[in-house]
Tab-separated table of C-alpha atoms in Angstrom:
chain	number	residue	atom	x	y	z
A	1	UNK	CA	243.286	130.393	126.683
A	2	UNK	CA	244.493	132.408	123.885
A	3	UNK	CA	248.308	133.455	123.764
A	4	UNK	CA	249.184	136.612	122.075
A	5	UNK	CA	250.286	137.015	118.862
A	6	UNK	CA	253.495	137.373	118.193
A	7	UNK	CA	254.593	140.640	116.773
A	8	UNK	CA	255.621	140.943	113.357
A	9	UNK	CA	259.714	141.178	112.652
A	10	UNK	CA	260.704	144.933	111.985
A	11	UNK	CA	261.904	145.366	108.602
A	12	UNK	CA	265.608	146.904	109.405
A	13	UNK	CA	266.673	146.302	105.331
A	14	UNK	CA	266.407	150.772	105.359
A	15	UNK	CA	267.583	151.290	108.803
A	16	UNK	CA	270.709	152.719	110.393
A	17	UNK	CA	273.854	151.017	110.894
A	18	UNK	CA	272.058	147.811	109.501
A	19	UNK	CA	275.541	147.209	107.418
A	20	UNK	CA	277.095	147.143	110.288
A	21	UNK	CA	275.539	143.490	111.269
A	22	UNK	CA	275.963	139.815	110.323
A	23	UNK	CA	273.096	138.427	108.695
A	24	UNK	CA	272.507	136.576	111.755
A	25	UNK	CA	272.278	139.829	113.975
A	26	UNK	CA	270.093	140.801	111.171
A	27	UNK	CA	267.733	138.484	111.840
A	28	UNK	CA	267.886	138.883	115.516
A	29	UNK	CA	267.332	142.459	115.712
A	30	UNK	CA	264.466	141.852	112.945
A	31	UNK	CA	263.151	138.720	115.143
A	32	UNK	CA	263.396	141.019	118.507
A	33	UNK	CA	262.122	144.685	116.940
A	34	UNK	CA	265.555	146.197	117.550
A	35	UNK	CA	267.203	148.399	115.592
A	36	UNK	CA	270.848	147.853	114.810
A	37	UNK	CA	272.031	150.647	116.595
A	38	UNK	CA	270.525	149.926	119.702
A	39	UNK	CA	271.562	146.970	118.987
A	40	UNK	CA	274.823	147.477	118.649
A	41	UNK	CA	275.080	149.379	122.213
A	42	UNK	CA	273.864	146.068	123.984
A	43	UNK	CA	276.370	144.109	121.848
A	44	UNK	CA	279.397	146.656	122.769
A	45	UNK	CA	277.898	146.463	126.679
A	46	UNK	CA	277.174	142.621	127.615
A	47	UNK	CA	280.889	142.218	125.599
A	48	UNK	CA	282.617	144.303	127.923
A	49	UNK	CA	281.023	143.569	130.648
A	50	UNK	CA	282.075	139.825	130.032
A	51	UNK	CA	285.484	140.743	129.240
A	52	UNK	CA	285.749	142.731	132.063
A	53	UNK	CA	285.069	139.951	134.493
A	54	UNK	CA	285.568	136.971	132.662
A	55	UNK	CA	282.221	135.587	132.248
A	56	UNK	CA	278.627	137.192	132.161
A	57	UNK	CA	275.478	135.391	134.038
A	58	UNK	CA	271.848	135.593	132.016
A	59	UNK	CA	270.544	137.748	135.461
A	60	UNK	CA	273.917	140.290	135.229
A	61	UNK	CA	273.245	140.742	131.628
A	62	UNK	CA	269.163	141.539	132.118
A	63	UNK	CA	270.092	143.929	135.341
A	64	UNK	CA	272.766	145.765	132.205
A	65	UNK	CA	270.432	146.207	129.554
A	66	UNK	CA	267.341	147.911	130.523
A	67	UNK	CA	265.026	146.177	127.790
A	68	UNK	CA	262.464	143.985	127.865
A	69	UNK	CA	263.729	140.738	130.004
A	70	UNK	CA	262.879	137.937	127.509
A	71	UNK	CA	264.495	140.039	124.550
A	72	UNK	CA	267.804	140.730	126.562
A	73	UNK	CA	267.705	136.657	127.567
A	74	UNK	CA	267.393	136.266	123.954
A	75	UNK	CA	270.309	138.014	122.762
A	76	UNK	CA	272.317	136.863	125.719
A	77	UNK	CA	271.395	133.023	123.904
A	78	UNK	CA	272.553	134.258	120.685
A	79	UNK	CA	276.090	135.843	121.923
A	80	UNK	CA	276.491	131.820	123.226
A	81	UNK	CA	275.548	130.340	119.874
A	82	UNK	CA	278.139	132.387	118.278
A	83	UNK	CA	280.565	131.881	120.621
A	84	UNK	CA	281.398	135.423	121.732
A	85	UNK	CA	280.441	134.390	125.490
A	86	UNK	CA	280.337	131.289	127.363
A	87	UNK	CA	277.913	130.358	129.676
A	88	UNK	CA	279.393	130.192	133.220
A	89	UNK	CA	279.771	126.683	134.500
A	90	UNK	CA	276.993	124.843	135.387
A	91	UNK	CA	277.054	124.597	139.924
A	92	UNK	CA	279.734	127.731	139.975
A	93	UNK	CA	278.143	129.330	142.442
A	94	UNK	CA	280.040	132.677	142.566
A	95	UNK	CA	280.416	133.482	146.545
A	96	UNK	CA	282.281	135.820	148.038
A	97	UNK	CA	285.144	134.828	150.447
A	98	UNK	CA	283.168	134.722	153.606
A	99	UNK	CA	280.300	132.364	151.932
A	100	UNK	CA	277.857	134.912	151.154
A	101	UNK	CA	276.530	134.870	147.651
A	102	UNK	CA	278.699	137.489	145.637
């Protein structure tokens, strides 16, 4: 079977706001065919989202960002590389007080 292609990065050099990123998130949003300031509105989201409650799962940051599920699992990879999230601790099941997944 033949997989598709992959789609060719977007050349973000002209567009908007594309000062505004590392070269890293340059190469992301090139990588991923977003443009920086989309970009930049998942960045500001899944951030305070995490620092609002202290950690951030893969699945609450693909139900946040209504994208494309393997792009948003990509950038959610790349905010842990960097170090701006963590990854919640492996087996820390969140549950609620009466047992029931939270």
């Amino acid at each position: 079977m033949i997989g598709r292609k992959p789609a060719n990065p977007l050349d973000i050099q002209e567009a908007d706001g594309v000062h505004l990123l590392t070269p890293a998130e340059q190469t992301i949003c090139s990588a991923l065919r977003i443009l920086p300031k989309a970009y930049m509105v998942i960045k500001e989201t899944i951030l305070k989202e995490y620092a609002r409650l202290g950690s951030l799962k893969r699945r609450q940051a693909r139900e946040l960002i209504k994208i494309d599920v393997n792009k948003t699992s990509k950038i959610y990879d790349f905010f842990i590389e960097m170090g701006w999230i963590k990854p919640p601790a492996r087996g820390a099941a969140s549950t609620s007080t009466n047992g029931t997944p939270a």
